[in-house]
PDB file of C-alpha atoms in Angstrom:
ATOM      1  CA  UNK A 293      -5.307 -20.572 -36.964  1.00 38.00           C
ATOM      2  CA  UNK A 294      -4.688 -17.865 -34.530  1.00 39.00           C
ATOM      3  CA  UNK A 295      -1.859 -18.061 -32.023  1.00 43.00           C
ATOM      4  CA  UNK A 296      -2.690 -17.364 -28.351  1.00 42.00           C
ATOM      5  CA  UNK A 297      -1.681 -13.979 -26.828  1.00 40.00           C
ATOM      6  CA  UNK A 298       1.972 -13.721 -25.579  1.00 47.00           C
ATOM      7  CA  UNK A 299       2.535 -12.959 -21.941  1.00 43.00           C
ATOM      8  CA  UNK A 300       3.939  -9.690 -23.090  1.00 52.00           C
ATOM      9  CA  UNK A 301       0.737  -8.017 -24.613  1.00 64.00           C
ATOM     10  CA  UNK A 302      -1.021  -5.540 -23.083  1.00 69.00           C
ATOM     11  CA  UNK A 303      -4.431  -7.305 -23.204  1.00 81.00           C
ATOM     12  CA  UNK A 304      -3.120 -10.152 -20.278  1.00 94.00           C
ATOM     13  CA  UNK A 305      -2.337  -7.419 -18.206  1.00 97.00           C
ATOM     14  CA  UNK A 306      -4.813  -5.968 -15.702  1.00 97.00           C
ATOM     15  CA  UNK A 307      -6.614  -2.840 -16.631  1.00 97.00           C
ATOM     16  CA  UNK A 308      -5.149  -1.183 -13.353  1.00 98.00           C
ATOM     17  CA  UNK A 309      -2.742  -2.189 -10.670  1.00 98.00           C
ATOM     18  CA  UNK A 310      -3.193  -0.452  -7.057  1.00 98.00           C
ATOM     19  CA  UNK A 311      -0.500  -0.294  -4.702  1.00 98.00           C
ATOM     20  CA  UNK A 312      -0.157  -0.165  -0.770  1.00 98.00           C
ATOM     21  CA  UNK A 313       2.465   2.850  -0.464  1.00 98.00           C
ATOM     22  CA  UNK A 314       3.997   3.056   2.918  1.00 97.00           C
ATOM     23  CA  UNK A 315       4.980  -0.687   2.992  1.00 96.00           C
ATOM     24  CA  UNK A 316       4.782  -2.025  -0.391  1.00 98.00           C
ATOM     25  CA  UNK A 317       6.534   0.696  -2.187  1.00 98.00           C
ATOM     26  CA  UNK A 318       8.146   2.885   0.265  1.00 98.00           C
ATOM     27  CA  UNK A 319      10.325   1.228   3.275  1.00 97.00           C
ATOM     28  CA  UNK A 320       8.464   3.479   6.261  1.00 96.00           C
ATOM     29  CA  UNK A 321       9.737   0.917   8.623  1.00 95.00           C
ATOM     30  CA  UNK A 322      13.121   2.247   8.567  1.00 96.00           C
ATOM     31  CA  UNK A 323      11.909   6.057   9.026  1.00 97.00           C
ATOM     32  CA  UNK A 324       9.502   4.986  12.123  1.00 97.00           C
ATOM     33  CA  UNK A 325      12.160   3.080  13.842  1.00 97.00           C
ATOM     34  CA  UNK A 326      14.584   5.747  13.404  1.00 97.00           C
ATOM     35  CA  UNK A 327      12.124   8.317  14.642  1.00 98.00           C
ATOM     36  CA  UNK A 328      11.683   6.165  17.801  1.00 98.00           C
ATOM     37  CA  UNK A 329      15.151   5.789  18.449  1.00 97.00           C
ATOM     38  CA  UNK A 330      15.205   1.478  17.678  1.00 97.00           C
ATOM     39  CA  UNK A 331      13.434  -0.971  15.853  1.00 96.00           C
ATOM     40  CA  UNK A 332      11.870  -2.234  18.877  1.00 97.00           C
ATOM     41  CA  UNK A 333      10.335   0.859  19.586  1.00 98.00           C
ATOM     42  CA  UNK A 334       9.146   2.030  16.252  1.00 97.00           C
ATOM     43  CA  UNK A 335       7.505  -1.568  15.903  1.00 94.00           C
ATOM     44  CA  UNK A 336       5.761  -1.022  18.995  1.00 97.00           C
ATOM     45  CA  UNK A 337       4.701   2.676  18.219  1.00 97.00           C
ATOM     46  CA  UNK A 338       3.462   1.584  14.767  1.00 94.00           C
ATOM     47  CA  UNK A 339       1.766  -1.490  16.257  1.00 91.00           C
ATOM     48  CA  UNK A 340      -0.262   0.863  18.442  1.00 95.00           C
ATOM     49  CA  UNK A 341      -0.793   3.453  15.447  1.00 94.00           C
ATOM     50  CA  UNK A 342      -2.325   0.183  13.544  1.00 89.00           C
ATOM     51  CA  UNK A 343      -4.595  -0.691  16.281  1.00 89.00           C
ATOM     52  CA  UNK A 344      -5.972   2.758  16.607  1.00 91.00           C
ATOM     53  CA  UNK A 345      -6.729   2.828  12.716  1.00 91.00           C
ATOM     54  CA  UNK A 346      -8.483  -0.576  12.592  1.00 86.00           C
ATOM     55  CA  UNK A 347     -10.728   0.598  15.196  1.00 81.00           C
ATOM     56  CA  UNK A 348     -11.461   4.120  14.748  1.00 85.00           C
ATOM     57  CA  UNK A 349     -14.314   3.812  12.327  1.00 83.00           C
ATOM     58  CA  UNK A 350     -14.620   6.801  10.242  1.00 92.00           C
ATOM     59  CA  UNK A 351     -11.231   8.975   9.372  1.00 96.00           C
ATOM     60  CA  UNK A 352      -9.701  10.399  12.206  1.00 95.00           C
ATOM     61  CA  UNK A 353      -6.448  12.804  11.159  1.00 96.00           C
ATOM     62  CA  UNK A 354      -3.826  10.512  10.557  1.00 96.00           C
ATOM     63  CA  UNK A 355      -0.900  12.892  11.914  1.00 96.00           C
ATOM     64  CA  UNK A 356      -3.456  12.670  15.389  1.00 96.00           C
ATOM     65  CA  UNK A 357      -3.466   8.802  15.396  1.00 96.00           C
ATOM     66  CA  UNK A 358       0.403   8.780  14.976  1.00 97.00           C
ATOM     67  CA  UNK A 359       0.700  11.041  17.803  1.00 97.00           C
ATOM     68  CA  UNK A 360      -1.474   9.500  20.224  1.00 97.00           C
ATOM     69  CA  UNK A 361       0.010   6.174  19.658  1.00 97.00           C
ATOM     70  CA  UNK A 362       3.658   7.392  20.351  1.00 98.00           C
ATOM     71  CA  UNK A 363       2.317   8.923  23.886  1.00 98.00           C
ATOM     72  CA  UNK A 364       0.438   5.518  24.549  1.00 98.00           C
ATOM     73  CA  UNK A 365       3.667   3.377  24.076  1.00 98.00           C
ATOM     74  CA  UNK A 366       5.843   6.041  26.011  1.00 98.00           C
ATOM     75  CA  UNK A 367       7.483   7.944  23.353  1.00 98.00           C
ATOM     76  CA  UNK A 368       8.066  11.764  23.460  1.00 97.00           C
ATOM     77  CA  UNK A 369       6.518  14.262  21.009  1.00 96.00           C
ATOM     78  CA  UNK A 370       9.950  14.540  19.128  1.00 97.00           C
ATOM     79  CA  UNK A 371       9.048  11.162  17.606  1.00 98.00           C
ATOM     80  CA  UNK A 372       6.274  11.809  15.716  1.00 97.00           C
ATOM     81  CA  UNK A 373       8.200  15.127  14.724  1.00 97.00           C
ATOM     82  CA  UNK A 374      11.000  13.164  13.602  1.00 97.00           C
ATOM     83  CA  UNK A 375       8.819  11.140  11.391  1.00 97.00           C
ATOM     84  CA  UNK A 376       7.252  13.987   9.603  1.00 96.00           C
ATOM     85  CA  UNK A 377      10.522  15.726   9.605  1.00 97.00           C
ATOM     86  CA  UNK A 378      11.862  12.784   7.441  1.00 96.00           C
ATOM     87  CA  UNK A 379       8.771  11.873   5.303  1.00 97.00           C
ATOM     88  CA  UNK A 380      10.572  13.038   2.260  1.00 97.00           C
ATOM     89  CA  UNK A 381      13.596  10.660   2.826  1.00 96.00           C
ATOM     90  CA  UNK A 382      11.324   7.596   2.870  1.00 97.00           C
ATOM     91  CA  UNK A 383      13.607   5.128   1.027  1.00 98.00           C
ATOM     92  CA  UNK A 384      11.941   3.229  -2.117  1.00 98.00           C
ATOM     93  CA  UNK A 385      12.223  -0.568  -2.169  1.00 98.00           C
ATOM     94  CA  UNK A 386      14.164  -1.896  -4.312  1.00 97.00           C
ATOM     95  CA  UNK A 387      12.745  -3.123  -7.397  1.00 97.00           C
ATOM     96  CA  UNK A 388       9.833  -0.532  -7.264  1.00 98.00           C
ATOM     97  CA  UNK A 389      10.549   1.914  -9.462  1.00 98.00           C
ATOM     98  CA  UNK A 390      11.708  -0.709 -12.258  1.00 97.00           C
ATOM     99  CA  UNK A 391       8.151  -2.616 -11.725  1.00 98.00           C
ATOM    100  CA  UNK A 392       6.352   0.914 -11.933  1.00 98.00           C
ATOM    101  CA  UNK A 393       8.147   1.983 -15.424  1.00 97.00           C
ATOM    102  CA  UNK A 394       7.513  -1.928 -16.882  1.00 97.00           C
ATOM    103  CA  UNK A 395       3.549  -1.797 -16.204  1.00 97.00           C
ATOM    104  CA  UNK A 396       3.323   1.821 -17.197  1.00 96.00           C
ATOM    105  CA  UNK A 397       2.792   1.160 -21.025  1.00 96.00           C
ATOM    106  CA  UNK A 398       0.321  -1.897 -20.260  1.00 97.00           C
ATOM    107  CA  UNK A 399      -1.844  -0.507 -16.852  1.00 96.00           C
ATOM    108  CA  UNK A 400      -3.270   2.188 -15.106  1.00 98.00           C
ATOM    109  CA  UNK A 401      -1.309   2.833 -11.961  1.00 98.00           C
ATOM    110  CA  UNK A 402      -2.981   4.090  -8.576  1.00 98.00           C
ATOM    111  CA  UNK A 403      -2.105   4.091  -4.966  1.00 98.00           C
ATOM    112  CA  UNK A 404      -4.530   3.084  -2.059  1.00 98.00           C
ATOM    113  CA  UNK A 405      -2.865   4.321   1.256  1.00 97.00           C
ATOM    114  CA  UNK A 406      -3.424   4.781   4.823  1.00 96.00           C
ATOM    115  CA  UNK A 407      -2.581   8.465   5.234  1.00 95.00           C
ATOM    116  CA  UNK A 408      -4.005  12.170   5.244  1.00 97.00           C
ATOM    117  CA  UNK A 409      -4.085  13.565   1.348  1.00 98.00           C
ATOM    118  CA  UNK A 410      -0.987  16.034   2.315  1.00 97.00           C
ATOM    119  CA  UNK A 411       1.393  13.349   3.960  1.00 97.00           C
ATOM    120  CA  UNK A 412       0.000  10.612   1.287  1.00 98.00           C
ATOM    121  CA  UNK A 413       0.603  12.741  -1.624  1.00 97.00           C
ATOM    122  CA  UNK A 414       4.269  13.998  -0.741  1.00 97.00           C
ATOM    123  CA  UNK A 415       4.843  10.027  -0.136  1.00 98.00           C
ATOM    124  CA  UNK A 416       3.521   9.292  -3.503  1.00 98.00           C
ATOM    125  CA  UNK A 417       5.697  11.680  -5.270  1.00 98.00           C
ATOM    126  CA  UNK A 418       8.481  10.058  -4.389  1.00 98.00           C
ATOM    127  CA  UNK A 419       8.154   7.331  -6.719  1.00 97.00           C
ATOM    128  CA  UNK A 420       8.441   9.786  -9.660  1.00 95.00           C
ATOM    129  CA  UNK A 421       5.376   8.275 -11.007  1.00 94.00           C
ATOM    130  CA  UNK A 422       2.406   9.857 -13.034  1.00 95.00           C
ATOM    131  CA  UNK A 423       0.159   8.306 -11.157  1.00 98.00           C
ATOM    132  CA  UNK A 424      -3.730   7.657 -12.674  1.00 98.00           C
ATOM    133  CA  UNK A 425      -5.214   7.925  -9.218  1.00 98.00           C
ATOM    134  CA  UNK A 426      -4.068   8.878  -5.640  1.00 98.00           C
ATOM    135  CA  UNK A 427      -6.626   7.388  -2.701  1.00 98.00           C
ATOM    136  CA  UNK A 428      -5.746   8.520   0.861  1.00 98.00           C
ATOM    137  CA  UNK A 429      -7.434   7.449   4.236  1.00 97.00           C
ATOM    138  CA  UNK A 430      -8.475  10.865   4.186  1.00 98.00           C
ATOM    139  CA  UNK A 431     -10.128  11.133   0.949  1.00 98.00           C
ATOM    140  CA  UNK A 432     -12.104   7.678   1.482  1.00 98.00           C
ATOM    141  CA  UNK A 433     -13.147   8.907   4.758  1.00 98.00           C
ATOM    142  CA  UNK A 434     -11.826   5.581   6.101  1.00 97.00           C
ATOM    143  CA  UNK A 435      -8.716   3.410   6.639  1.00 96.00           C
ATOM    144  CA  UNK A 436      -7.740   0.368   5.058  1.00 95.00           C
ATOM    145  CA  UNK A 437      -9.067  -2.405   4.853  1.00 94.00           C
ATOM    146  CA  UNK A 438     -12.491  -1.192   4.914  1.00 96.00           C
ATOM    147  CA  UNK A 439     -13.211  -1.446   1.421  1.00 97.00           C
ATOM    148  CA  UNK A 440     -14.226   2.271   0.921  1.00 97.00           C
ATOM    149  CA  UNK A 441     -10.708   3.397   0.265  1.00 98.00           C
ATOM    150  CA  UNK A 442     -10.269   0.508  -2.413  1.00 98.00           C
ATOM    151  CA  UNK A 443     -13.594   1.072  -3.974  1.00 98.00           C
ATOM    152  CA  UNK A 444     -13.180   4.692  -4.237  1.00 98.00           C
ATOM    153  CA  UNK A 445      -9.881   4.252  -6.417  1.00 98.00           C
ATOM    154  CA  UNK A 446     -11.649   1.857  -8.673  1.00 98.00           C
ATOM    155  CA  UNK A 447     -14.517   4.110  -9.224  1.00 98.00           C
ATOM    156  CA  UNK A 448     -12.233   7.029 -10.245  1.00 98.00           C
ATOM    157  CA  UNK A 449     -10.666   4.813 -12.660  1.00 98.00           C
ATOM    158  CA  UNK A 450     -13.689   3.115 -13.982  1.00 98.00           C
ATOM    159  CA  UNK A 451     -12.376  -0.190 -13.536  1.00 98.00           C
ATOM    160  CA  UNK A 452     -13.987  -3.498 -12.283  1.00 98.00           C
ATOM    161  CA  UNK A 453     -12.436  -5.137  -9.243  1.00 98.00           C
ATOM    162  CA  UNK A 454     -11.629  -8.334 -11.353  1.00 97.00           C
ATOM    163  CA  UNK A 455     -10.104  -6.303 -13.820  1.00 97.00           C
ATOM    164  CA  UNK A 456      -7.774  -4.671 -11.290  1.00 98.00           C
ATOM    165  CA  UNK A 457      -4.437  -6.450  -9.207  1.00 98.00           C
ATOM    166  CA  UNK A 458      -3.745  -4.979  -5.799  1.00 98.00           C
ATOM    167  CA  UNK A 459      -0.044  -4.934  -4.382  1.00 98.00           C
ATOM    168  CA  UNK A 460      -0.243  -5.186  -0.815  1.00 98.00           C
ATOM    169  CA  UNK A 461       2.710  -4.285   1.833  1.00 96.00           C
ATOM    170  CA  UNK A 462       0.244  -5.419   4.791  1.00 93.00           C
ATOM    171  CA  UNK A 463      -1.366  -8.576   5.666  1.00 93.00           C
ATOM    172  CA  UNK A 464      -4.532  -6.497   6.419  1.00 93.00           C
ATOM    173  CA  UNK A 465      -4.826  -5.389   3.069  1.00 96.00           C
ATOM    174  CA  UNK A 466      -6.149  -9.395   2.449  1.00 97.00           C
ATOM    175  CA  UNK A 467      -9.267  -8.438   4.248  1.00 96.00           C
ATOM    176  CA  UNK A 468     -10.307  -5.258   2.236  1.00 96.00           C
ATOM    177  CA  UNK A 469      -9.130  -6.512  -1.267  1.00 98.00           C
ATOM    178  CA  UNK A 470     -10.982  -9.916  -0.530  1.00 97.00           C
ATOM    179  CA  UNK A 471     -14.174  -8.052  -0.176  1.00 97.00           C
ATOM    180  CA  UNK A 472     -13.807  -5.741  -2.878  1.00 98.00           C
ATOM    181  CA  UNK A 473     -12.872  -9.070  -5.079  1.00 98.00           C
ATOM    182  CA  UNK A 474      -9.360  -7.858  -6.353  1.00 98.00           C
ATOM    183  CA  UNK A 475      -6.736 -10.390  -6.697  1.00 98.00           C
ATOM    184  CA  UNK A 476      -3.487  -9.582  -4.445  1.00 98.00           C
ATOM    185  CA  UNK A 477       0.100  -9.985  -4.359  1.00 98.00           C
ATOM    186  CA  UNK A 478       1.333  -9.390  -1.121  1.00 98.00           C
ATOM    187  CA  UNK A 479       4.757  -7.877  -0.865  1.00 98.00           C
ATOM    188  CA  UNK A 480       5.662  -9.086   2.602  1.00 97.00           C
ATOM    189  CA  UNK A 481       9.263  -7.540   2.849  1.00 95.00           C
ATOM    190  CA  UNK A 482      10.029  -7.876   6.272  1.00 91.00           C
ATOM    191  CA  UNK A 483       8.259 -11.205   6.892  1.00 93.00           C
ATOM    192  CA  UNK A 484       4.974 -10.542   8.875  1.00 91.00           C
ATOM    193  CA  UNK A 485       2.558 -13.130   9.714  1.00 93.00           C
ATOM    194  CA  UNK A 486      -0.711 -13.484   7.965  1.00 94.00           C
ATOM    195  CA  UNK A 487      -3.300 -11.858  10.494  1.00 92.00           C
ATOM    196  CA  UNK A 488      -5.577 -14.113  11.884  1.00 93.00           C
ATOM    197  CA  UNK A 489      -8.921 -14.563   9.747  1.00 95.00           C
ATOM    198  CA  UNK A 490      -6.995 -12.704   6.646  1.00 95.00           C
ATOM    199  CA  UNK A 491      -7.731 -14.895   3.361  1.00 97.00           C
ATOM    200  CA  UNK A 492      -4.369 -15.838   1.950  1.00 96.00           C
ATOM    201  CA  UNK A 493      -3.078 -13.604  -1.123  1.00 98.00           C
ATOM    202  CA  UNK A 494      -2.801 -15.103  -4.590  1.00 97.00           C
ATOM    203  CA  UNK A 495       1.253 -14.774  -4.394  1.00 98.00           C
ATOM    204  CA  UNK A 496       3.532 -13.784  -1.404  1.00 98.00           C
ATOM    205  CA  UNK A 497       7.057 -12.855  -1.650  1.00 98.00           C
ATOM    206  CA  UNK A 498       9.623 -10.801   0.207  1.00 98.00           C
ATOM    207  CA  UNK A 499      10.277  -8.750  -3.181  1.00 98.00           C
ATOM    208  CA  UNK A 500       8.861  -7.591  -5.891  1.00 98.00           C
ATOM    209  CA  UNK A 501      10.518  -9.676  -8.380  1.00 97.00           C
ATOM    210  CA  UNK A 502       7.733 -11.797  -9.137  1.00 98.00           C
ATOM    211  CA  UNK A 503       4.960  -8.895  -9.393  1.00 98.00           C
ATOM    212  CA  UNK A 504       5.476  -8.462 -13.187  1.00 97.00           C
ATOM    213  CA  UNK A 505       5.372 -11.980 -14.183  1.00 97.00           C
ATOM    214  CA  UNK A 506       2.318 -12.389 -12.587  1.00 97.00           C
ATOM    215  CA  UNK A 507       0.602  -9.523 -13.548  1.00 98.00           C
ATOM    216  CA  UNK A 508       1.850 -10.023 -17.170  1.00 97.00           C
ATOM    217  CA  UNK A 509      -0.271 -13.051 -17.021  1.00 96.00           C
ATOM    218  CA  UNK A 510      -3.105 -11.685 -15.373  1.00 96.00           C
ATOM    219  CA  UNK A 511      -5.652 -12.903 -17.826  1.00 91.00           C
ATOM    220  CA  UNK A 512      -4.098 -15.909 -19.230  1.00 85.00           C
ATOM    221  CA  UNK A 513      -5.461 -19.427 -18.278  1.00 62.00           C
TER     222      UNK A 513
END
């Protein structure tokens, strides 16, 4: 009589795990706030930037949207300049490297990020991971949560959405991953509210601690 596969078996993991980069794996909040001069100013600036990305349709240069958002909320040009100057200092969230190391033997790993190619690849390199795919909004031609960035990553990997998982950092990712058909873990580190109309994640946590057990049993039961 055969036994059921253990949770540690590679066959129970998804074939691929895709990650939001700038909020799920990296603490971009700290760098935005520092560049803006305060947490309040940083959050206001970022909210305006996000409004622009969600409403712009086809890709517009990331750096341009960041600069326009800063000007709209009354920040000087030195704020976006400081953001880019400290880009390579984006802190890695606690547990992120450990999670990626644990997944590496079992899954292909990728990033889907709302960023330019130039800055997205610089940020992805901070994790010290040999990524199987890095998809930026510039490469996809659209910003998340449009389905196309997620679909491009899956296409490049040759993985069907039901065999991939997504680790989100923003509740807005849930609009896109639900359309594509990927099960989603929301690493809600800063306690954001689920956006109106967004489908709930399969699992939500302020840390990455529950991600590995969830992924290890992805195809169990």
